[in-house]
Tab-separated table of C-alpha atoms in Angstrom:
chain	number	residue	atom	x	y	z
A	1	UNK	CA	-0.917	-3.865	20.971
A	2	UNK	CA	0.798	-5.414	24.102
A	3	UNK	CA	0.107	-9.205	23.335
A	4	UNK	CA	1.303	-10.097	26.987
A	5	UNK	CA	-0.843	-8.789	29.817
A	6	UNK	CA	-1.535	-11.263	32.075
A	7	UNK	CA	-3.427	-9.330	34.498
A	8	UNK	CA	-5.885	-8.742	31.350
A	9	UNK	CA	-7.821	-12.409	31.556
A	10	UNK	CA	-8.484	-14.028	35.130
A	11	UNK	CA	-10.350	-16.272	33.683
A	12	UNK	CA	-10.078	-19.066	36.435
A	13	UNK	CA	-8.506	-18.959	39.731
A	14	UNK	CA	-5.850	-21.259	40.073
A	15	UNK	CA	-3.332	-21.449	43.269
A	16	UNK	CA	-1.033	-23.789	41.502
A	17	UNK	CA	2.546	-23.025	42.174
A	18	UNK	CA	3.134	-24.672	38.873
A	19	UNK	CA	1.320	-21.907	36.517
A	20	UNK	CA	2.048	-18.911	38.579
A	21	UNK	CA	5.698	-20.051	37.778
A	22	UNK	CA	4.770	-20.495	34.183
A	23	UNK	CA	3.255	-17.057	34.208
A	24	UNK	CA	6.246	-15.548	36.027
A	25	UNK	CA	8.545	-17.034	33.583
A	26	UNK	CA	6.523	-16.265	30.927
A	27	UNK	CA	6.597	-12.377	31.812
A	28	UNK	CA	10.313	-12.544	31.942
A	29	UNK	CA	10.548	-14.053	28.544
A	30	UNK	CA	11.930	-17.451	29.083
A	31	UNK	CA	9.195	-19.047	26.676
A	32	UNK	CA	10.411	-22.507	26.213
A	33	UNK	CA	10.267	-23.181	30.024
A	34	UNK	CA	6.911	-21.568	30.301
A	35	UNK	CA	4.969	-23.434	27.592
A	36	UNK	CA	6.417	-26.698	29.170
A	37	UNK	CA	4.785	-25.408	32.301
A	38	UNK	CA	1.580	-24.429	30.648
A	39	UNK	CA	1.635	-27.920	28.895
A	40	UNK	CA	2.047	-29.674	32.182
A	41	UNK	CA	-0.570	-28.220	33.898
A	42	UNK	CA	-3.001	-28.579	31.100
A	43	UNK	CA	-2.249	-32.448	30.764
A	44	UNK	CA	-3.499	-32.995	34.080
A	45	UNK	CA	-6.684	-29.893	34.048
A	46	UNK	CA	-7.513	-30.010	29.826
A	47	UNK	CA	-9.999	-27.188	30.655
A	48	UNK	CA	-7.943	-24.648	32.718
A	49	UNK	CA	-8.730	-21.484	31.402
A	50	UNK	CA	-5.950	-19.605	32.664
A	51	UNK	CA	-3.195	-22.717	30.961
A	52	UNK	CA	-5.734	-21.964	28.004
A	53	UNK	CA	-5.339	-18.176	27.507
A	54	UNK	CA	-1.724	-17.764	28.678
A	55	UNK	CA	-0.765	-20.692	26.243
A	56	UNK	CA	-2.233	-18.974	23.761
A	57	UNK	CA	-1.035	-15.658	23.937
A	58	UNK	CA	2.582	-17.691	23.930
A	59	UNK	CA	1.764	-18.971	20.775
A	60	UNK	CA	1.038	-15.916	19.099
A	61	UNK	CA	3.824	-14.386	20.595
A	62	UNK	CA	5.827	-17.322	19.329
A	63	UNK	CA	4.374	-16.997	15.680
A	64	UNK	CA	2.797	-20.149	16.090
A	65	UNK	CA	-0.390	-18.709	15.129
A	66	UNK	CA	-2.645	-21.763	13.963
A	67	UNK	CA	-2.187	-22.988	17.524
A	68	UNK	CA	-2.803	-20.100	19.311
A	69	UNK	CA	-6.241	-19.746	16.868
A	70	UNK	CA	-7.127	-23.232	18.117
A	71	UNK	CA	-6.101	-22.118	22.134
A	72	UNK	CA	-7.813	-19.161	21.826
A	73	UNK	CA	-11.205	-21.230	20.565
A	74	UNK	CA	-10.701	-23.796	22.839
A	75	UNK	CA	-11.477	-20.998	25.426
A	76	UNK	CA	-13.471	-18.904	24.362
A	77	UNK	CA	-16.305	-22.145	24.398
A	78	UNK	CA	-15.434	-22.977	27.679
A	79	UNK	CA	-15.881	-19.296	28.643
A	80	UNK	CA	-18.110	-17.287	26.317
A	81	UNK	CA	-18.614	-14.736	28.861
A	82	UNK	CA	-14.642	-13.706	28.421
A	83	UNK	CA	-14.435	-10.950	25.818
A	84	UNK	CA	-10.939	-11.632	25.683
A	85	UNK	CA	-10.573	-14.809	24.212
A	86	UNK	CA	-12.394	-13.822	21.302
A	87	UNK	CA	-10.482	-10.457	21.192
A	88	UNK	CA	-6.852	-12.150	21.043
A	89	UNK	CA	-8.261	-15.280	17.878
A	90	UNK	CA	-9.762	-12.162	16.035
A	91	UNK	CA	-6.029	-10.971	16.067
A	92	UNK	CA	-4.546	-14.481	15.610
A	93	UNK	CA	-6.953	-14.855	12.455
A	94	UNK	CA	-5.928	-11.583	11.023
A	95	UNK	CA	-2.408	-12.816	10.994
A	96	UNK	CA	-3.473	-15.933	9.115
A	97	UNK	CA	-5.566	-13.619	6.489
A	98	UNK	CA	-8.587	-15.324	7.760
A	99	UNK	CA	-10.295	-11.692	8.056
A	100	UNK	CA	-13.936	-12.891	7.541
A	101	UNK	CA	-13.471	-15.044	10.529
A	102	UNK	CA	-11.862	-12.760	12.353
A	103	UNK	CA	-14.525	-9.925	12.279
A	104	UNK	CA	-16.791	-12.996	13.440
A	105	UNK	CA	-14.157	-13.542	16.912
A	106	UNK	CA	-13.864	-9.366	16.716
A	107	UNK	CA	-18.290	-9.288	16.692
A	108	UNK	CA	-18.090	-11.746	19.268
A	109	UNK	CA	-15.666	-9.670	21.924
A	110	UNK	CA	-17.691	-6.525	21.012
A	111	UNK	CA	-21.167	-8.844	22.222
A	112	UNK	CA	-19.576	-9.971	25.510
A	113	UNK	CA	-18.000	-6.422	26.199
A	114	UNK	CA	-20.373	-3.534	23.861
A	115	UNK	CA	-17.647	-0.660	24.794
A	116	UNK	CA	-14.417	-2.942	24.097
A	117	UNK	CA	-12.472	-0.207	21.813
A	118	UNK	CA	-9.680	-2.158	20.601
A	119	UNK	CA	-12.061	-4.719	19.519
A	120	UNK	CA	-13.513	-2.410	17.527
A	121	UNK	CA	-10.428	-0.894	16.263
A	122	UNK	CA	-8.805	-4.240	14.837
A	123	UNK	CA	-12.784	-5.082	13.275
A	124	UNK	CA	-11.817	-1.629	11.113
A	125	UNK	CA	-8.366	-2.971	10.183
A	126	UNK	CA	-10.108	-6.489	8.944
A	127	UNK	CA	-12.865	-5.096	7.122
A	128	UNK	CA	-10.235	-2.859	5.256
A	129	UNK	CA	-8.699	-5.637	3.847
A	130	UNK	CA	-12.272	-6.874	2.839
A	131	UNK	CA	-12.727	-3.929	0.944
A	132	UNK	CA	-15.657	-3.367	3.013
A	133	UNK	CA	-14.797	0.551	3.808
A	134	UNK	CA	-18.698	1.790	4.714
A	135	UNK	CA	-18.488	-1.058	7.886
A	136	UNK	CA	-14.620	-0.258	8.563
A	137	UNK	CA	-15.825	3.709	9.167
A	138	UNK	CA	-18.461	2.485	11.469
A	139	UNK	CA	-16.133	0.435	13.515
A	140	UNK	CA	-13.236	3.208	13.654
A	141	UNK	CA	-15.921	5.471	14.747
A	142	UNK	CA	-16.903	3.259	17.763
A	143	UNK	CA	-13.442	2.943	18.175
A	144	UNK	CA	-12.952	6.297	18.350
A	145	UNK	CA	-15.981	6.698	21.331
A	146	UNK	CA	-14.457	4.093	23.561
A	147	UNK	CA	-11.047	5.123	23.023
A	148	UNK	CA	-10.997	8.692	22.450
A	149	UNK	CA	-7.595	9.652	23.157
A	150	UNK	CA	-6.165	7.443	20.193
A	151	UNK	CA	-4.784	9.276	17.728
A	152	UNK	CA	-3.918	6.298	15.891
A	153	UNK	CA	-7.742	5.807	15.564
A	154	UNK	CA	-8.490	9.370	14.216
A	155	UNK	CA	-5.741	8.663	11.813
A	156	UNK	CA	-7.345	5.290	10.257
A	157	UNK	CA	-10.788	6.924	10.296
A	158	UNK	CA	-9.192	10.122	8.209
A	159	UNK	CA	-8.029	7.650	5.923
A	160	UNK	CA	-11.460	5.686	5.125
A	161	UNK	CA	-13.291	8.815	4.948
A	162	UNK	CA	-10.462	10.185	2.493
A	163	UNK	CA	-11.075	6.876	0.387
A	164	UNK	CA	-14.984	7.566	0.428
A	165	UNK	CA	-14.522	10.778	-1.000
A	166	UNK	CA	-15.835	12.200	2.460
A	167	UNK	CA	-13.357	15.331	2.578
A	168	UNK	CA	-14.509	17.775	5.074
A	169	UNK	CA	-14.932	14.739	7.798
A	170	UNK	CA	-11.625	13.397	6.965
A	171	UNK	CA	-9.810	16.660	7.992
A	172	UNK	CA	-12.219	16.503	10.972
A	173	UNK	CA	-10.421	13.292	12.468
A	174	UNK	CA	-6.925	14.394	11.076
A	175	UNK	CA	-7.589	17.056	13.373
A	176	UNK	CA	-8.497	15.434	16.471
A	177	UNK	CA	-5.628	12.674	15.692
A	178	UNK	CA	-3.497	16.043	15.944
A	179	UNK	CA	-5.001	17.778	18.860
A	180	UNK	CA	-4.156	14.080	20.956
A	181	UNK	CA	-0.963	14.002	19.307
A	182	UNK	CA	0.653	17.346	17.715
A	183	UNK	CA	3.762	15.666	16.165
A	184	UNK	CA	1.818	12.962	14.610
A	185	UNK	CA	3.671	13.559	10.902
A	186	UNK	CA	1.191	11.296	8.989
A	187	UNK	CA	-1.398	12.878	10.035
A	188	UNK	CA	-0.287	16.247	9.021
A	189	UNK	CA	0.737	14.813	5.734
A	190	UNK	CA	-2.296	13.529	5.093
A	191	UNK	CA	-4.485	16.873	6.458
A	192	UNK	CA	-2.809	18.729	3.990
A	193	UNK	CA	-3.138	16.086	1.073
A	194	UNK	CA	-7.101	16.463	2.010
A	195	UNK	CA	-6.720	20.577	1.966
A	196	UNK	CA	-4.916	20.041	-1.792
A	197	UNK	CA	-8.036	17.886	-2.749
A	198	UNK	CA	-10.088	20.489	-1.516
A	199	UNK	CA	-8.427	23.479	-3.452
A	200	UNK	CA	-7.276	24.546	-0.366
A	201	UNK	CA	-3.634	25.076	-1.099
A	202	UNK	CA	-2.535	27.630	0.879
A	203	UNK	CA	-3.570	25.538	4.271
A	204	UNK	CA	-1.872	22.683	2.417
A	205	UNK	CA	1.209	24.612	2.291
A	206	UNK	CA	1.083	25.498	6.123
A	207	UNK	CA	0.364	21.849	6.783
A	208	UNK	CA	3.457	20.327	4.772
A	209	UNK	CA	5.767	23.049	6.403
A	210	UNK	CA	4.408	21.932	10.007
A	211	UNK	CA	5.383	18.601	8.796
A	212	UNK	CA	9.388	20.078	8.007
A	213	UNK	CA	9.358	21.683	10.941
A	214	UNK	CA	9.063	18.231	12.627
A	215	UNK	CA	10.925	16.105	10.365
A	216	UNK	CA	13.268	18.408	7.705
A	217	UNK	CA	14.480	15.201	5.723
A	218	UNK	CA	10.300	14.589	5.011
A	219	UNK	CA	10.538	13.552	1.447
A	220	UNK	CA	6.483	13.772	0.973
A	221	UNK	CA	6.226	17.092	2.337
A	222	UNK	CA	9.319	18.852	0.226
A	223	UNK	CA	7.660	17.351	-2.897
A	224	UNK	CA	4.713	18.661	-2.329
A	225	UNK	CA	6.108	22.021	-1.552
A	226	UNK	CA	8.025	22.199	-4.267
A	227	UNK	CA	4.752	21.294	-6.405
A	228	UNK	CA	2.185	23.860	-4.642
A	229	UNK	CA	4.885	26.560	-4.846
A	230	UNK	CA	5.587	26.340	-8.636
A	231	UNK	CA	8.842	24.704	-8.215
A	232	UNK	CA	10.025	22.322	-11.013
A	233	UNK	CA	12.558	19.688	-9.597
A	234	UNK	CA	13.747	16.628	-11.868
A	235	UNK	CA	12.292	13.864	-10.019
A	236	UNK	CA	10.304	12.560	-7.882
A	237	UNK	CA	12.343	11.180	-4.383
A	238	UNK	CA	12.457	8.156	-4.145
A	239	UNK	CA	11.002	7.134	-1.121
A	240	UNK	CA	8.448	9.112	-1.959
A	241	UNK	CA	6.831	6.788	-4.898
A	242	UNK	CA	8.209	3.965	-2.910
A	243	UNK	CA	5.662	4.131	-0.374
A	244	UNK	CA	3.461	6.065	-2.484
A	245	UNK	CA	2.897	2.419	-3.838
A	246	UNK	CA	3.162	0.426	-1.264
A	247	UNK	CA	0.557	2.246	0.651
A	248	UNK	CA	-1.580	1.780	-2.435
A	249	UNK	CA	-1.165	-1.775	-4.205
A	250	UNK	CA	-3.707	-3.635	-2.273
A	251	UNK	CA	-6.272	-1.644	-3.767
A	252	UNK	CA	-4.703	-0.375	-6.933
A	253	UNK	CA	-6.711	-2.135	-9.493
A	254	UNK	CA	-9.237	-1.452	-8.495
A	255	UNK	CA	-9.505	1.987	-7.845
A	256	UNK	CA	-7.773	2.952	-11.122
A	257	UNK	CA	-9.309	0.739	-13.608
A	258	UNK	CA	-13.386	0.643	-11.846
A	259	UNK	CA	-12.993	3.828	-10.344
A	260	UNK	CA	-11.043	6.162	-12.374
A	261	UNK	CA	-11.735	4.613	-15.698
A	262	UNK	CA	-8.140	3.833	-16.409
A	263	UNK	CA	-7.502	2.313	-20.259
A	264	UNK	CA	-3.865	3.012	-20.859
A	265	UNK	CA	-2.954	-0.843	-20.290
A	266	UNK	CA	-6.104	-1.768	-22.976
A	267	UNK	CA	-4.277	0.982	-25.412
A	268	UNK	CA	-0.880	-0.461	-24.647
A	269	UNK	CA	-1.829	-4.051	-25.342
A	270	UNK	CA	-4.043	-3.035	-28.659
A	271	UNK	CA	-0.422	-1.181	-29.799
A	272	UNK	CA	1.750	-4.215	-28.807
A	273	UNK	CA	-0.873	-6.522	-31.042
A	274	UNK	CA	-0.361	-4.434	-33.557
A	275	UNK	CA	2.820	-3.902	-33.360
A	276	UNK	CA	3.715	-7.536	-33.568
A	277	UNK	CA	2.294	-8.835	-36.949
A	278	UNK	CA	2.316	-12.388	-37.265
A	279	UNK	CA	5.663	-13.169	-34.683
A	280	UNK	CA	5.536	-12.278	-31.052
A	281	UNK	CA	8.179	-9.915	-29.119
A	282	UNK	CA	11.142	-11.747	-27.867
A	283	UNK	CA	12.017	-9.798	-24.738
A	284	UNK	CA	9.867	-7.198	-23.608
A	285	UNK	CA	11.035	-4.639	-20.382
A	286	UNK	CA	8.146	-3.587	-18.551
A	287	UNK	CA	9.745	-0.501	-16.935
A	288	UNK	CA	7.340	0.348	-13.917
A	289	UNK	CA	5.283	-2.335	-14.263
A	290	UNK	CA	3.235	-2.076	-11.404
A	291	UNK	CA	0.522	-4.468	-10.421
A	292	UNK	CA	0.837	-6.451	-13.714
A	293	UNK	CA	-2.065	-4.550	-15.563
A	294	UNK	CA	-0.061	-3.959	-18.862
A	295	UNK	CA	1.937	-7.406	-18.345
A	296	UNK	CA	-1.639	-9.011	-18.329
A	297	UNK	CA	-2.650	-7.310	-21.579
A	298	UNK	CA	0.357	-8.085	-23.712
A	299	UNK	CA	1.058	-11.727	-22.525
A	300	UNK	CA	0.080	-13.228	-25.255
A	301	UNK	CA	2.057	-11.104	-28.090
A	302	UNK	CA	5.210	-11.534	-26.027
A	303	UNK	CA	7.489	-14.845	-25.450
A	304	UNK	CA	9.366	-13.442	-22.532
A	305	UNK	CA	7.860	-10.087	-20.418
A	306	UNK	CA	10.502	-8.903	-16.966
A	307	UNK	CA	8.905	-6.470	-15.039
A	308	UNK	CA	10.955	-3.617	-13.071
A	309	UNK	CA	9.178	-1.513	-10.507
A	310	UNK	CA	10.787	0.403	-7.276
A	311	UNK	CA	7.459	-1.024	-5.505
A	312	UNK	CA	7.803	-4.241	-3.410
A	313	UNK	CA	4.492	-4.506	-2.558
A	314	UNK	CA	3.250	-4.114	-6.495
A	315	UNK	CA	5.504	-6.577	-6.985
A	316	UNK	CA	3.928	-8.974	-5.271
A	317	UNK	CA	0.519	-8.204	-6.939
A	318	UNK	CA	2.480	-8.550	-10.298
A	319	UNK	CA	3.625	-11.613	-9.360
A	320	UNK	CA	0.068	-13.474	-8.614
A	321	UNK	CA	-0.958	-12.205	-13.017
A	322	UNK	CA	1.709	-14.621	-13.656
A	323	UNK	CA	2.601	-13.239	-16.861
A	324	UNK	CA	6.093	-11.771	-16.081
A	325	UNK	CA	9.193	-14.489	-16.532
A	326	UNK	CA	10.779	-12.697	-14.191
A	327	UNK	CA	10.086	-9.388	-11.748
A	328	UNK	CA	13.064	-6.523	-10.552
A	329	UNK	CA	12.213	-4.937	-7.208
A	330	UNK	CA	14.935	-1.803	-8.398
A	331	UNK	CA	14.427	1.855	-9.570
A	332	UNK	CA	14.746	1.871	-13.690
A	333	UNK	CA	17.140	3.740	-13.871
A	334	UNK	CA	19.433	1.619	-11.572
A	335	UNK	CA	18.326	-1.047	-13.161
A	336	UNK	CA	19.013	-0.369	-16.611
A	337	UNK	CA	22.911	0.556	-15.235
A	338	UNK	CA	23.637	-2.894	-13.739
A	339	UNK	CA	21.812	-4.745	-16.472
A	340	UNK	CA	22.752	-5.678	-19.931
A	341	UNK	CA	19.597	-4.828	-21.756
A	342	UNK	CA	18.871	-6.689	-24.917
A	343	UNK	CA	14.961	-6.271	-25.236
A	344	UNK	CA	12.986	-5.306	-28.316
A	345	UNK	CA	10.146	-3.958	-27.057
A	346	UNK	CA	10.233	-1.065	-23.766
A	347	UNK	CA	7.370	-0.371	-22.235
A	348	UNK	CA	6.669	2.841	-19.728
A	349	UNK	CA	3.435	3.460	-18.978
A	350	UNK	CA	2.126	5.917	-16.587
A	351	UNK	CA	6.315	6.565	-15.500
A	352	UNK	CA	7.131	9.568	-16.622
A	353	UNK	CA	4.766	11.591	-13.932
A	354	UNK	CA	7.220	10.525	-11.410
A	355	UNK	CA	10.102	11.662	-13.651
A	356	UNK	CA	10.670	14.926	-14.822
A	357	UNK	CA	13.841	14.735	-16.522
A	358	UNK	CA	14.237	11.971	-19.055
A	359	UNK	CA	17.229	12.518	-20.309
A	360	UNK	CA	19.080	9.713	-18.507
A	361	UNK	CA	16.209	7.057	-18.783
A	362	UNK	CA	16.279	7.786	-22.771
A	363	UNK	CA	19.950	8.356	-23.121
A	364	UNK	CA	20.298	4.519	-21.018
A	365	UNK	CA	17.530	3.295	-23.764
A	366	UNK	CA	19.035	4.210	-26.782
A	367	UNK	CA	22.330	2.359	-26.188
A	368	UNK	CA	20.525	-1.082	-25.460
A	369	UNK	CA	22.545	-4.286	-27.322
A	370	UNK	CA	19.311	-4.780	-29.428
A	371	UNK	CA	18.362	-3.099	-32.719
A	372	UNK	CA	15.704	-1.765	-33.846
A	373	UNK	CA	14.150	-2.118	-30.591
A	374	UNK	CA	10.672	-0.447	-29.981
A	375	UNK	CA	9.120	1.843	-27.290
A	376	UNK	CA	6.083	2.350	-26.051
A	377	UNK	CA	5.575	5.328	-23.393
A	378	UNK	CA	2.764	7.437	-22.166
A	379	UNK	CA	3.159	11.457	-20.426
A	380	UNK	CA	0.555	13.331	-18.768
A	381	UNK	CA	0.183	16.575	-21.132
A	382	UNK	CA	1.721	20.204	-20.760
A	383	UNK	CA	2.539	23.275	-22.725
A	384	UNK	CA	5.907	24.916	-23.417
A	385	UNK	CA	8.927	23.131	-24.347
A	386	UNK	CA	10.129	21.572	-20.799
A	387	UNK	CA	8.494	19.681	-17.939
A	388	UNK	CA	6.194	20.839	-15.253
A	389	UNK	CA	5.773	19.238	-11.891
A	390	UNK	CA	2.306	19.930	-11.280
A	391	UNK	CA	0.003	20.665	-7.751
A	392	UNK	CA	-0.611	17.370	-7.965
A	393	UNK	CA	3.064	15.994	-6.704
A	394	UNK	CA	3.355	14.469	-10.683
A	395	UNK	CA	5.641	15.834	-13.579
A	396	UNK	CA	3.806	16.816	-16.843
A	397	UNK	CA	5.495	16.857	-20.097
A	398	UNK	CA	5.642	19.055	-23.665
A	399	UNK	CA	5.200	17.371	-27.050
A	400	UNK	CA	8.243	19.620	-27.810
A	401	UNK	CA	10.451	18.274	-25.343
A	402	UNK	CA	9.561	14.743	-26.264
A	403	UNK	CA	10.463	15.443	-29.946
A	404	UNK	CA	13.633	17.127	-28.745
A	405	UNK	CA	14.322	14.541	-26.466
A	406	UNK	CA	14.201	11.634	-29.171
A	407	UNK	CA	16.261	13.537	-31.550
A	408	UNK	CA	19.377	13.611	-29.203
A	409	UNK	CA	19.085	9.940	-28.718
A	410	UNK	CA	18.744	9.222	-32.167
A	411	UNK	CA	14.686	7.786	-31.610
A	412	UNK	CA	11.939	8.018	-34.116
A	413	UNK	CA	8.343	8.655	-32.972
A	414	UNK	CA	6.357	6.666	-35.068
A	415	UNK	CA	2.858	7.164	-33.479
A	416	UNK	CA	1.074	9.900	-31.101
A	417	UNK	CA	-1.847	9.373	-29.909
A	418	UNK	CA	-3.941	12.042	-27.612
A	419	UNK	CA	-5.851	9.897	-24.372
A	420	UNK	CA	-7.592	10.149	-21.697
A	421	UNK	CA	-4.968	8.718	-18.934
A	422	UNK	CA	-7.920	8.214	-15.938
A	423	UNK	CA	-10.055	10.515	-14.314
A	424	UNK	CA	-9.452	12.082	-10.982
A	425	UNK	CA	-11.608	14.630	-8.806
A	426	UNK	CA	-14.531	13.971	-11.830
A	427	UNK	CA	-12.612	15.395	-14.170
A	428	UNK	CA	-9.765	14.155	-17.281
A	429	UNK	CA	-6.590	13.725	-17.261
A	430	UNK	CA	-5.505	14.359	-20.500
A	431	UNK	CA	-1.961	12.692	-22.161
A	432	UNK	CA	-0.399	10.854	-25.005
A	433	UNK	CA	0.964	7.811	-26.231
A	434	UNK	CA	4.105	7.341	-28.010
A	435	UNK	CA	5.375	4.785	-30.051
A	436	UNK	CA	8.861	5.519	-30.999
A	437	UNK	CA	11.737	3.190	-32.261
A	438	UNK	CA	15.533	3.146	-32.521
């Protein structure tokens, strides 16, 4: 979105040498001299629409963005026949987090001008972070009519539609998103992510190796491979569950624990009150914490819970629980290296599926400063005696190499139960939990 286009709004003609210097100057980037301008010119006309608009698109441009809300309504009632007005507050209001309001200013644009496809577009965006998807696919797909050569548009409608479970028409705009733009690598990524849903992985395949072919350091796409083709690799990249996260913590609670009937933090905090007795856990490490979910179910069994996760953006859902004493933005591994770890209680839950070989992670465990020291951990099932990284881009792990594993590192398992991790596609995911102590 180009947040400076004068020639957009002519909302009042105005000869004044004084604002067509403020607008020059303002095009050319010399801000501070322009808003004086626009200032001057509204102290002596308070209801020049042109000063009005132009000052605030400055102030959004400028950050200042509860000004440029209150510019932006100041004109919009002097001209409510402007679609603009409305168009730039709805995007002003976004930026404050005010997103009810701003589908209000987005509604209002869309009355003045019905065909006004970026209106629509940034309505979708809103309602997103509402939660209110069913609305959000309605206004991509009027997006989509008035602006048909977006690809960006197809892309954000494949998206809702893959969050409503709507499979066939998600492909559908992941496919038009690609016929406007061939190279467009998210799109492909997430085209074959639907195809994998679908049981469809041979086109998945074809889609993550058109995604190589265009980018051959794409992390996503030579995970996947590697997982669709039988490959077993040792972990997850980085990046990879990085913004695997990110993407996802806004709606993470959500989805797992209403949606996918996720009880491994419930399990974890009945093991931790049992665990404890009668005295609480001194310093717990909440390895991969995530959004807080465990943290929030063992609070009140622990005197002191840090929280490590390689996800910034779970981090700061973490954060707002406030049950952690302190929260790591670092990879576990990394951070059990710098750190001098004197906890009595580890807990890992729902980890291990983005690491298939443990042997570092326990090895860095078992020489921790504190004994005994107590650890909690859950794995998605498999058979043999090794890991698997499954279709699904997560690694799967044997009872047998968890009982091999704690041997070498001197751990006891004390406890194994059999769960039900979450659901996914309808059906179980089957795993374990392990309580196990040095």
């Amino acid at each position: 979105m180009n947040v400076y286009n004068p020639q957009s709004v002519k909302l009042q003609p105005d000869n004044s040498n004084i604002l067509e210097s403020a607008i020059e100057l303002h095009a050319n980037g010399d801000l501070s001299t322009a808003r004086n301008l626009y200032e001057l010119v509204l102290a002596g006309e308070p209801e020049n629409l042109t000063a009005l608009h132009m000052s605030g698109m400055l102030a959004y441009q400028e950050g200042r963005l509860d000004t440029a809300a209150s510019l932006f309504h100041r004109t919009s009632k002097l001209s409510p026949y402007f679609a603009e007005p409305f168009f730039y507050r709805g995007l002003v209001l976004c930026g404050l987090n005010r997103q009810n309001e701003a589908v209000d200013s987005f509604n209002s644009a869309i009355f003045v001008k019905s065909d006004f496809g970026e209106a629509y577009f940034h309505k979708a965006l809103a309602l997103v972070e509402l939660g209110d998807l069913k609305n959000a696919q309605l206004a991509f797909e009027n997006s989509a009519k008035y602006c048909p050569d977006s690809a960006v548009t197809f892309f954000n409608l494949g998206k809702i539609l893959t969050s409503r479970k709507m499979f066939n028409q998600a492909a559908s705009a992941y496919d038009q998103a690609l016929e406007i733009d061939p190279n467009y690598v998210h799109a492909i990524l997430n085209l074959a992510n639907i195809k994998s849903l679908m049981g469809l992985d041979s086109e998945a395949i074809v889609q993550y190796e058109r995604a190589v072919s265009i980018d051959q350091d794409c992390y996503v796409a030579i995970h996947m491979l590697a997982a669709l083709k039988g490959e077993v690799t040792q972990k997850a990249p980085r990046l990879y569950v990085e913004n695997l996260f990110n993407n996802y913590a806004k709606t993470f609670d959500q989805d797992l624990v209403n949606n996918l009937e996720y009880k491994v933090p419930t399990l974890i905090g009945d093991l931790v009150r049992q665990l404890s007795g009668r005295s609480k856990f001194t310093n717990v490490l909440d390895l991969g914490c995530g959004t807080g979910l465990v943290g929030k179910e063992i609070k009140k069994y622990c005197d002191n819970i840090v929280g490590v996760d390689i996800s910034s953006e779970m981090l700061l859902e973490a954060e707002k629980k406030c049950v952690y004493s302190n929260l790591e933005h670092c990879e576990i591994i990394d951070y059990l290296r710098k750190e001098p770890v004197n906890s009595d209680l580890f807990i890992m839950a729902d980890v291990f599926i983005y690491i298939g070989n443990l042997s570092d992670l326990f090895s860095l465990i078992s020489k921790t400063n504190k004994k005994p020291v107590k650890l909690i951990f859950t794995t998605e099932n498999s058979e043999g005696s090794y890991f698997s990284l499954e279709k699904t881009g997560r690694y799967s792990h044997s009872r047998v190499y968890i009982n091999d594993l704690c041997e070498s590192f001197n751990l006891t398992i004390t406890s194994i139960k059999d769960i039900q991790i979450r659901k996914e596609a309808n059906a179980s995911i089957m795993g374990s939990i392990y309580v196990a102590e040095i």
